[in-house]
Amino acid sequence: MNERSKILEPQVTVELASKSGLTKEEYDQIVKILGRLPSYTELGMFSVMWSEHCSYKNSIVELKKLPRKGGRLLVEAGEENAGLVDIGEGYAVAFKIESHNHPSAVEPYQGAATGVGGIMRDIFTMGARPIASLNSLRFGKIDLPRTKFLLKGVVKGIGDYGNSFGVPTVAGDVYFDECYDDNPLVNAMSVGIVRREHIARAIASGEGNLVVIVGSSTGRDGIHGATFASEEISEESDAKRPSVQVGDPFTEKLLLEATLEAIKLGLVVGVQDMGAAGITCSTAEMSARGKVGMEIELDNVHVREKNMSAYEIMLSESQERMLLVVLPENIKKLEEVFRKWDLDISVIGRVTGNGRVHIHHQGETVADVPAESMVLGGGAPVYVREKKVPSYIDLLRAKDLSGISEPGDYSSCILSMLSSPNMSSRNWITRQYDSMVRTDTITEIRGDAAVVRIKGTKKALAMKTDCNPRYVYLNPYRGAEIAVAESARNVVCVGAKPIAITNCLNFGNPYKPEVFWQFSEAIRGIGDACRALETPVTGGNVSFYNESPVRSVFPTPVIGMLGEVSDYSRCISAGFKKVGDAVIVLGKAIGHLGGSEYLNYMHGMIAGDAPDLDLDLEKGVQSACLEMIEHGWLNSAHDISDGGLAIALAECCILSHPHDLGIEFTAGNALRLDKFLFGEDQSRIVISCDTKDLDNVRQSAKTHNVELSEMGHVIPKEFKLLQAGVQLSVKEMREVYMESLRRRIEG
């Protein structure tokens, strides 16, 4: 228990509020809500709950424009700890993505590890067992010592936590650019399965019910973590290492099993993870959702450090903790469950009917606040920020790209592209992750998305994260549309129907009109694409202030796509399967080089506009591909994206391992050759099929009004692009592709 020596709190002033991240206007509003000056503990509670990280005060107006309900969604986005989607047969999927960018910038190992732990808790507080983990990472120039330090720390943190916790890390994406030199992006996604009768809610109800804290002891780690996540990275950020939490995956595993057991036994009225803002957030949000209050006695909180103040206990973000509401008659059974799993459990209060969070410490009232006043949609401030089109937009789009030189040697160009940090294999990263724990990952599907079985059924889930930040930088609206479309295309290519998304919106300072314009346009693009593809938004995370005094990151709205597979035996992968198979491209080649990897890596330019996107065509291509897979007409499918057609074909060869299958490419095209080979036109998929199924494939494309180009056929061991004079061995391409990133990281 906390030591009883009296702890004096500082005098609250406007200046102190400012140091806590509150504006004078916000401080005045707090005084008005309370009808008096706030105590130091109350000031801390408001400062974290009204931070951007918790309140979304600068983003909620825009977020409400997204399609956040309908379809198979069981809860509207933002109502619960995670999104919830019905997949039939009595099952639902809980999934969500969140950022841990700022912590990872100053302490990469713990920042990434606790990001994984936090998103896992969001899933199992819903009553769902996590079955898969994904991550979306952005780093600076690969050759910088700081980039290598951050990358190694983040990857080890993700691997150590996920592997120890026992959930497979199955997919993700990694991107390098100098705009992330100071601000890496570390976005963690988790997916879980729950029987519908065991879904738990993050709500407090029932006056007189007990409020219980379970799991790890509360310490001083992570205090003001939410506020830290709501400011720019600067030279002073290193001094805020105490704002970074410390994780323990083994305790989290025990907490998972105990929580799911308690939910299954019907012992839990409501449950919420203690993530950002700790006890403050969970008590306020659960009370506000249930339109009730809580009476909390901090002397009953199990702590691990002496002389902790009420402020410290309320704001601590110590990991592996949950807040539960339980009927008084069930408390003994609940204690038995958690003690069986060797976890601490303490009754710290009760539910009241007055709508206030009333906090006691050392015999005194240290906080008495209306729960509704602190939360999103209640009394938390809501702002409409100024928007302004950045001046660089017109300058970059106006650049004439027709004068760039063609490669003198296309073979060397393709090998060079395969060695690019943004193209080459991530096996140095993925081999540090356990993708097979729980044995449900279908590892033979080496394709554009991960596929995970649902035990006891023929069903599976396909999942992928995606975003090309260059596109969003050049055209936030269309770039965000493409992020949704490509992530949907990824799950389609393995044989899954896209059903819903989660998003992690990583941007700079929202008080800068140019940044807020980027954000608003990206939201508009996500919304339009989701409506067209019928993939509603289940929730997610907004991460602002991803900038330093030197630069802001590219706007990076990462999309986490969920796809449903009715029979996983029909799933296919990206690699070619059989000599003689026809190789076909669904979709139309236009030769768009703006924002492309070819333009960036081979010519050192980020210019032009993002590629065009026709959402009707996109839907037709996806529907045609899915129909072909479901009928068993295809042997492989691979999305054409970064690097264009040439790199997609090369990857189909490389992923044919161990068969070393290549391609002889015989089709002609009127486009300039580098535009044809490296243009990143959207809504295209490389497919291969047995020649006996060609007529069915042609008819399906025609039915869905999709252009089809027969490019060539699969051959042994060689990659031949006849028009370009390219003749490479698949073995040579694989060596470059598989080893380039490792050599740059370790070199």
mmCIF file of C-alpha atoms in Angstrom, residues 3-302:
data_model
loop_
_atom_site.group_PDB
_atom_site.id
_atom_site.type_symbol
_atom_site.label_atom_id
_atom_site.label_comp_id
_atom_site.label_asym_id
_atom_site.label_seq_id
_atom_site.Cartn_x
_atom_site.Cartn_y
_atom_site.Cartn_z
ATOM 1 C CA GLU A 3 2.945 5.153 2.419
ATOM 2 C CA ARG A 4 0.779 7.406 4.601
ATOM 3 C CA SER A 5 3.147 10.384 4.833
ATOM 4 C CA LYS A 6 1.282 13.469 3.657
ATOM 5 C CA ILE A 7 2.209 14.691 0.180
ATOM 6 C CA LEU A 8 1.805 18.402 -0.461
ATOM 7 C CA GLU A 9 0.484 19.369 -3.870
ATOM 8 C CA PRO A 10 1.674 22.456 -5.792
ATOM 9 C CA GLN A 11 -0.532 25.523 -6.058
ATOM 10 C CA VAL A 12 -2.476 25.442 -9.344
ATOM 11 C CA THR A 13 -1.971 28.428 -11.649
ATOM 12 C CA VAL A 14 -2.427 29.244 -15.317
ATOM 13 C CA GLU A 15 1.332 28.871 -15.756
ATOM 14 C CA LEU A 16 1.263 25.377 -14.260
ATOM 15 C CA ALA A 17 -1.648 24.469 -16.532
ATOM 16 C CA SER A 18 0.345 25.670 -19.533
ATOM 17 C CA LYS A 19 3.270 23.422 -18.559
ATOM 18 C CA SER A 20 0.778 20.526 -18.502
ATOM 19 C CA GLY A 21 -0.235 21.200 -22.107
ATOM 20 C CA LEU A 22 -3.437 23.176 -21.460
ATOM 21 C CA THR A 23 -4.207 26.558 -23.000
ATOM 22 C CA LYS A 24 -5.447 29.482 -20.917
ATOM 23 C CA GLU A 25 -8.888 29.080 -22.504
ATOM 24 C CA GLU A 26 -8.954 25.398 -21.577
ATOM 25 C CA TYR A 27 -7.861 26.194 -18.032
ATOM 26 C CA ASP A 28 -10.633 28.780 -17.756
ATOM 27 C CA GLN A 29 -13.122 26.182 -19.005
ATOM 28 C CA ILE A 30 -11.988 23.734 -16.296
ATOM 29 C CA VAL A 31 -12.524 26.401 -13.638
ATOM 30 C CA LYS A 32 -16.004 27.012 -15.058
ATOM 31 C CA ILE A 33 -16.872 23.279 -15.068
ATOM 32 C CA LEU A 34 -15.749 22.816 -11.469
ATOM 33 C CA GLY A 35 -17.003 26.177 -10.206
ATOM 34 C CA ARG A 36 -13.657 26.619 -8.442
ATOM 35 C CA LEU A 37 -9.926 26.312 -8.969
ATOM 36 C CA PRO A 38 -8.895 22.718 -9.722
ATOM 37 C CA SER A 39 -6.689 20.753 -7.381
ATOM 38 C CA TYR A 40 -3.290 19.644 -8.676
ATOM 39 C CA THR A 41 -4.616 16.108 -9.224
ATOM 40 C CA GLU A 42 -7.670 17.432 -11.074
ATOM 41 C CA LEU A 43 -5.441 19.602 -13.257
ATOM 42 C CA GLY A 44 -3.405 16.514 -14.143
ATOM 43 C CA MET A 45 -6.544 14.528 -14.932
ATOM 44 C CA PHE A 46 -7.881 17.205 -17.266
ATOM 45 C CA SER A 47 -4.491 17.738 -18.896
ATOM 46 C CA VAL A 48 -4.221 14.091 -19.978
ATOM 47 C CA MET A 49 -7.885 13.612 -20.836
ATOM 48 C CA TRP A 50 -7.967 16.822 -22.863
ATOM 49 C CA SER A 51 -4.699 16.031 -24.649
ATOM 50 C CA GLU A 52 -5.014 15.296 -28.349
ATOM 51 C CA HIS A 53 -4.042 11.679 -27.688
ATOM 52 C CA CYS A 54 -7.106 11.081 -25.490
ATOM 53 C CA SER A 55 -9.682 13.661 -26.567
ATOM 54 C CA TYR A 56 -9.116 13.957 -30.349
ATOM 55 C CA LYS A 57 -10.012 17.605 -29.867
ATOM 56 C CA ASN A 58 -8.431 18.662 -33.162
ATOM 57 C CA SER A 59 -9.600 15.684 -35.211
ATOM 58 C CA ILE A 60 -13.040 14.529 -34.086
ATOM 59 C CA VAL A 61 -14.914 16.936 -36.377
ATOM 60 C CA GLU A 62 -13.167 15.400 -39.383
ATOM 61 C CA LEU A 63 -13.335 11.808 -38.092
ATOM 62 C CA LYS A 64 -17.114 11.991 -37.875
ATOM 63 C CA LYS A 65 -17.172 12.271 -41.685
ATOM 64 C CA LEU A 66 -15.970 8.658 -42.034
ATOM 65 C CA PRO A 67 -18.425 5.751 -42.539
ATOM 66 C CA ARG A 68 -18.301 4.497 -38.943
ATOM 67 C CA LYS A 69 -21.313 2.201 -38.765
ATOM 68 C CA GLY A 70 -23.339 -0.198 -40.877
ATOM 69 C CA GLY A 71 -22.312 -3.290 -42.754
ATOM 70 C CA ARG A 72 -21.222 -5.985 -40.337
ATOM 71 C CA LEU A 73 -20.103 -3.639 -37.579
ATOM 72 C CA LEU A 74 -21.451 -4.647 -34.177
ATOM 73 C CA VAL A 75 -20.455 -1.362 -32.526
ATOM 74 C CA GLU A 76 -20.016 2.108 -33.973
ATOM 75 C CA ALA A 77 -16.412 3.275 -34.278
ATOM 76 C CA GLY A 78 -15.147 4.809 -31.031
ATOM 77 C CA GLU A 79 -17.763 3.238 -28.770
ATOM 78 C CA GLU A 80 -15.477 0.485 -27.440
ATOM 79 C CA ASN A 81 -11.824 -0.394 -26.933
ATOM 80 C CA ALA A 82 -11.674 -1.888 -30.443
ATOM 81 C CA GLY A 83 -13.804 -2.370 -33.540
ATOM 82 C CA LEU A 84 -16.076 -5.399 -33.678
ATOM 83 C CA VAL A 85 -17.192 -7.137 -36.885
ATOM 84 C CA ASP A 86 -19.629 -10.036 -37.305
ATOM 85 C CA ILE A 87 -18.229 -12.898 -39.418
ATOM 86 C CA GLY A 88 -21.054 -15.391 -38.902
ATOM 87 C CA GLU A 89 -21.308 -18.799 -37.221
ATOM 88 C CA GLY A 90 -21.503 -17.032 -33.849
ATOM 89 C CA TYR A 91 -18.071 -15.364 -34.200
ATOM 90 C CA ALA A 92 -16.971 -11.745 -34.190
ATOM 91 C CA VAL A 93 -13.586 -10.175 -34.891
ATOM 92 C CA ALA A 94 -12.136 -7.449 -32.680
ATOM 93 C CA PHE A 95 -9.336 -5.485 -34.324
ATOM 94 C CA LYS A 96 -7.596 -2.149 -34.023
ATOM 95 C CA ILE A 97 -4.392 -0.269 -34.854
ATOM 96 C CA GLU A 98 -2.675 2.349 -32.687
ATOM 97 C CA SER A 99 0.526 4.384 -32.695
ATOM 98 C CA HIS A 100 3.431 4.458 -30.262
ATOM 99 C CA ASN A 101 5.502 6.936 -32.242
ATOM 100 C CA HIS A 102 6.818 9.380 -29.658
ATOM 101 C CA PRO A 103 7.826 6.745 -27.082
ATOM 102 C CA SER A 104 9.630 4.787 -29.810
ATOM 103 C CA ALA A 105 11.561 7.899 -30.864
ATOM 104 C CA VAL A 106 13.200 8.249 -27.436
ATOM 105 C CA GLU A 107 13.204 4.621 -26.218
ATOM 106 C CA PRO A 108 12.669 2.355 -29.252
ATOM 107 C CA TYR A 109 12.672 -1.022 -27.497
ATOM 108 C CA GLN A 110 10.153 -0.222 -24.746
ATOM 109 C CA GLY A 111 8.206 2.171 -26.958
ATOM 110 C CA ALA A 112 7.540 -0.562 -29.514
ATOM 111 C CA ALA A 113 7.063 -3.341 -26.948
ATOM 112 C CA THR A 114 4.457 -1.441 -24.948
ATOM 113 C CA GLY A 115 2.728 -0.429 -28.173
ATOM 114 C CA VAL A 116 2.203 -4.128 -28.877
ATOM 115 C CA GLY A 117 1.103 -4.804 -25.300
ATOM 116 C CA GLY A 118 -1.370 -1.933 -25.283
ATOM 117 C CA ILE A 119 -3.106 -2.910 -28.497
ATOM 118 C CA MET A 120 -3.362 -6.526 -27.322
ATOM 119 C CA ARG A 121 -5.154 -5.389 -24.162
ATOM 120 C CA ASP A 122 -7.613 -3.395 -26.275
ATOM 121 C CA ILE A 123 -8.520 -6.676 -27.968
ATOM 122 C CA PHE A 124 -8.876 -9.001 -24.993
ATOM 123 C CA THR A 125 -10.826 -6.455 -22.957
ATOM 124 C CA MET A 126 -13.515 -7.101 -25.587
ATOM 125 C CA GLY A 127 -13.515 -10.762 -24.566
ATOM 126 C CA ALA A 128 -11.581 -11.656 -27.734
ATOM 127 C CA ARG A 129 -8.486 -13.848 -27.841
ATOM 128 C CA PRO A 130 -5.755 -12.185 -29.937
ATOM 129 C CA ILE A 131 -4.794 -14.411 -32.867
ATOM 130 C CA ALA A 132 -2.529 -12.115 -34.886
ATOM 131 C CA SER A 133 -0.335 -9.064 -34.635
ATOM 132 C CA LEU A 134 0.748 -6.694 -37.433
ATOM 133 C CA ASN A 135 2.882 -3.582 -37.544
ATOM 134 C CA SER A 136 3.405 -0.629 -39.849
ATOM 135 C CA LEU A 137 6.815 1.038 -39.463
ATOM 136 C CA ARG A 138 8.407 4.159 -40.925
ATOM 137 C CA PHE A 139 12.068 5.097 -40.494
ATOM 138 C CA GLY A 140 14.534 7.641 -41.851
ATOM 139 C CA LYS A 141 17.377 7.065 -44.302
ATOM 140 C CA ILE A 142 18.571 3.503 -43.839
ATOM 141 C CA ASP A 143 22.298 4.363 -43.758
ATOM 142 C CA LEU A 144 22.044 6.762 -40.802
ATOM 143 C CA PRO A 145 23.344 5.351 -37.481
ATOM 144 C CA ARG A 146 20.271 6.728 -35.672
ATOM 145 C CA THR A 147 17.940 4.988 -38.137
ATOM 146 C CA LYS A 148 19.712 1.678 -37.588
ATOM 147 C CA PHE A 149 19.546 2.167 -33.807
ATOM 148 C CA LEU A 150 15.832 2.920 -33.906
ATOM 149 C CA LEU A 151 15.062 0.107 -36.353
ATOM 150 C CA LYS A 152 16.935 -2.515 -34.342
ATOM 151 C CA GLY A 153 15.339 -1.392 -31.072
ATOM 152 C CA VAL A 154 11.806 -1.253 -32.473
ATOM 153 C CA VAL A 155 12.035 -4.633 -34.207
ATOM 154 C CA LYS A 156 13.477 -6.286 -31.111
ATOM 155 C CA GLY A 157 10.799 -4.689 -28.914
ATOM 156 C CA ILE A 158 7.995 -5.928 -31.188
ATOM 157 C CA GLY A 159 9.538 -9.392 -31.489
ATOM 158 C CA ASP A 160 10.341 -9.880 -27.814
ATOM 159 C CA TYR A 161 6.906 -8.796 -26.613
ATOM 160 C CA GLY A 162 4.851 -10.617 -29.241
ATOM 161 C CA ASN A 163 6.921 -13.818 -29.118
ATOM 162 C CA SER A 164 6.813 -13.950 -25.310
ATOM 163 C CA PHE A 165 3.112 -13.113 -25.191
ATOM 164 C CA GLY A 166 2.368 -15.928 -27.609
ATOM 165 C CA VAL A 167 0.622 -14.169 -30.492
ATOM 166 C CA PRO A 168 2.057 -14.491 -34.031
ATOM 167 C CA THR A 169 3.288 -11.414 -35.856
ATOM 168 C CA VAL A 170 2.015 -12.180 -39.338
ATOM 169 C CA ALA A 171 2.214 -9.096 -41.556
ATOM 170 C CA GLY A 172 2.965 -5.406 -41.838
ATOM 171 C CA ASP A 173 4.830 -2.878 -43.933
ATOM 172 C CA VAL A 174 8.099 -0.947 -43.567
ATOM 173 C CA TYR A 175 9.080 2.244 -45.376
ATOM 174 C CA PHE A 176 12.198 4.431 -45.350
ATOM 175 C CA ASP A 177 12.467 8.137 -46.133
ATOM 176 C CA GLU A 178 14.444 11.055 -44.730
ATOM 177 C CA CYS A 179 11.240 12.748 -43.551
ATOM 178 C CA TYR A 180 11.161 10.129 -40.765
ATOM 179 C CA ASP A 181 14.766 10.767 -39.646
ATOM 180 C CA ASP A 182 13.639 12.456 -36.415
ATOM 181 C CA ASN A 183 10.192 10.876 -36.055
ATOM 182 C CA PRO A 184 9.850 7.151 -36.676
ATOM 183 C CA LEU A 185 6.310 5.833 -36.914
ATOM 184 C CA VAL A 186 5.512 2.662 -34.979
ATOM 185 C CA ASN A 187 1.919 1.529 -35.532
ATOM 186 C CA ALA A 188 0.797 -1.752 -33.955
ATOM 187 C CA MET A 189 -2.307 -3.710 -34.970
ATOM 188 C CA SER A 190 -3.962 -6.666 -33.278
ATOM 189 C CA VAL A 191 -6.753 -8.995 -34.382
ATOM 190 C CA GLY A 192 -8.793 -11.245 -32.074
ATOM 191 C CA ILE A 193 -11.680 -13.697 -32.196
ATOM 192 C CA VAL A 194 -14.621 -13.833 -29.788
ATOM 193 C CA ARG A 195 -17.840 -15.795 -29.554
ATOM 194 C CA ARG A 196 -20.660 -13.280 -29.680
ATOM 195 C CA GLU A 197 -22.060 -14.418 -26.326
ATOM 196 C CA HIS A 198 -18.718 -13.597 -24.658
ATOM 197 C CA ILE A 199 -18.310 -10.010 -25.924
ATOM 198 C CA ALA A 200 -17.365 -7.681 -23.052
ATOM 199 C CA ARG A 201 -18.104 -3.951 -22.840
ATOM 200 C CA ALA A 202 -16.029 -1.026 -21.543
ATOM 201 C CA ILE A 203 -18.879 0.395 -19.501
ATOM 202 C CA ALA A 204 -19.638 0.926 -15.825
ATOM 203 C CA SER A 205 -23.152 0.293 -14.573
ATOM 204 C CA GLY A 206 -25.060 -0.710 -11.466
ATOM 205 C CA GLU A 207 -24.903 1.660 -8.495
ATOM 206 C CA GLY A 208 -23.053 -0.076 -5.670
ATOM 207 C CA ASN A 209 -21.081 -2.393 -7.961
ATOM 208 C CA LEU A 210 -17.414 -2.695 -7.084
ATOM 209 C CA VAL A 211 -14.557 -1.087 -9.013
ATOM 210 C CA VAL A 212 -11.531 -3.371 -9.163
ATOM 211 C CA ILE A 213 -7.974 -2.955 -10.447
ATOM 212 C CA VAL A 214 -6.165 -6.113 -11.573
ATOM 213 C CA GLY A 215 -2.705 -6.914 -12.880
ATOM 214 C CA SER A 216 0.624 -5.200 -12.296
ATOM 215 C CA SER A 217 1.331 -2.759 -9.503
ATOM 216 C CA THR A 218 1.181 0.957 -10.241
ATOM 217 C CA GLY A 219 4.490 2.786 -10.482
ATOM 218 C CA ARG A 220 5.817 6.082 -11.756
ATOM 219 C CA ASP A 221 6.518 4.920 -15.318
ATOM 220 C CA GLY A 222 4.565 6.547 -18.119
ATOM 221 C CA ILE A 223 3.276 9.550 -16.169
ATOM 222 C CA HIS A 224 2.017 12.124 -18.690
ATOM 223 C CA GLY A 225 2.602 9.691 -21.554
ATOM 224 C CA ALA A 226 -0.584 10.919 -23.254
ATOM 225 C CA THR A 227 0.585 14.524 -23.019
ATOM 226 C CA PHE A 228 4.028 13.554 -24.340
ATOM 227 C CA ALA A 229 2.328 11.953 -27.356
ATOM 228 C CA SER A 230 0.554 15.251 -28.016
ATOM 229 C CA GLU A 231 3.601 17.440 -28.594
ATOM 230 C CA GLU A 232 6.429 17.702 -31.115
ATOM 231 C CA ILE A 233 9.709 15.815 -30.766
ATOM 232 C CA SER A 234 12.501 18.214 -29.738
ATOM 233 C CA GLU A 235 15.926 18.266 -28.109
ATOM 234 C CA GLU A 236 14.165 18.063 -24.736
ATOM 235 C CA SER A 237 12.339 14.821 -25.639
ATOM 236 C CA ASP A 238 15.151 12.615 -24.317
ATOM 237 C CA ALA A 239 14.504 14.046 -20.871
ATOM 238 C CA LYS A 240 10.982 12.625 -21.057
ATOM 239 C CA ARG A 241 12.069 8.986 -21.031
ATOM 240 C CA PRO A 242 10.059 8.498 -17.784
ATOM 241 C CA SER A 243 6.967 9.132 -19.950
ATOM 242 C CA VAL A 244 7.758 5.862 -21.761
ATOM 243 C CA GLN A 245 6.156 2.837 -20.156
ATOM 244 C CA VAL A 246 7.925 -0.436 -19.356
ATOM 245 C CA GLY A 247 6.279 -3.673 -20.497
ATOM 246 C CA ASP A 248 6.200 -7.247 -19.181
ATOM 247 C CA PRO A 249 4.758 -9.699 -21.749
ATOM 248 C CA PHE A 250 4.721 -12.611 -19.317
ATOM 249 C CA THR A 251 2.462 -10.712 -16.899
ATOM 250 C CA GLU A 252 0.309 -9.678 -19.859
ATOM 251 C CA LYS A 253 -0.113 -13.345 -20.848
ATOM 252 C CA LEU A 254 -1.392 -14.136 -17.346
ATOM 253 C CA LEU A 255 -3.665 -11.089 -17.490
ATOM 254 C CA LEU A 256 -5.068 -12.267 -20.833
ATOM 255 C CA GLU A 257 -5.959 -15.718 -19.533
ATOM 256 C CA ALA A 258 -7.415 -14.432 -16.259
ATOM 257 C CA THR A 259 -9.489 -11.728 -17.974
ATOM 258 C CA LEU A 260 -10.931 -14.083 -20.602
ATOM 259 C CA GLU A 261 -11.744 -16.658 -17.906
ATOM 260 C CA ALA A 262 -13.518 -14.056 -15.759
ATOM 261 C CA ILE A 263 -15.527 -12.836 -18.763
ATOM 262 C CA LYS A 264 -16.524 -16.390 -19.753
ATOM 263 C CA LEU A 265 -17.648 -17.100 -16.183
ATOM 264 C CA GLY A 266 -19.907 -14.032 -16.285
ATOM 265 C CA LEU A 267 -18.085 -12.289 -13.437
ATOM 266 C CA VAL A 268 -17.464 -8.999 -15.248
ATOM 267 C CA VAL A 269 -19.991 -6.173 -15.681
ATOM 268 C CA GLY A 270 -17.514 -3.964 -17.548
ATOM 269 C CA VAL A 271 -13.787 -3.915 -18.281
ATOM 270 C CA GLN A 272 -11.308 -1.445 -19.751
ATOM 271 C CA ASP A 273 -7.590 -1.507 -20.345
ATOM 272 C CA MET A 274 -5.502 1.043 -18.483
ATOM 273 C CA GLY A 275 -3.600 2.500 -21.395
ATOM 274 C CA ALA A 276 -3.067 6.202 -21.990
ATOM 275 C CA ALA A 277 -3.833 8.243 -18.831
ATOM 276 C CA GLY A 278 -4.127 5.097 -16.698
ATOM 277 C CA ILE A 279 -6.692 5.111 -13.893
ATOM 278 C CA THR A 280 -7.864 8.584 -14.923
ATOM 279 C CA CYS A 281 -8.917 7.458 -18.394
ATOM 280 C CA SER A 282 -10.511 4.153 -17.432
ATOM 281 C CA THR A 283 -12.568 5.588 -14.552
ATOM 282 C CA ALA A 284 -13.724 8.628 -16.555
ATOM 283 C CA GLU A 285 -14.540 6.812 -19.807
ATOM 284 C CA MET A 286 -16.288 3.820 -18.217
ATOM 285 C CA SER A 287 -18.350 6.151 -16.023
ATOM 286 C CA ALA A 288 -19.281 8.467 -18.888
ATOM 287 C CA ARG A 289 -20.346 5.559 -21.136
ATOM 288 C CA GLY A 290 -22.614 4.213 -18.419
ATOM 289 C CA LYS A 291 -23.796 7.669 -17.292
ATOM 290 C CA VAL A 292 -22.714 6.829 -13.752
ATOM 291 C CA GLY A 293 -19.951 7.909 -11.374
ATOM 292 C CA MET A 294 -17.243 6.244 -9.315
ATOM 293 C CA GLU A 295 -15.998 6.648 -5.761
ATOM 294 C CA ILE A 296 -12.304 5.697 -5.765
ATOM 295 C CA GLU A 297 -9.963 5.153 -2.782
ATOM 296 C CA LEU A 298 -6.372 5.452 -3.981
ATOM 297 C CA ASP A 299 -4.986 4.022 -0.731
ATOM 298 C CA ASN A 300 -6.321 0.648 -1.937
ATOM 299 C CA VAL A 301 -4.410 0.722 -5.243
ATOM 300 C CA HIS A 302 -1.508 -1.757 -5.160
#
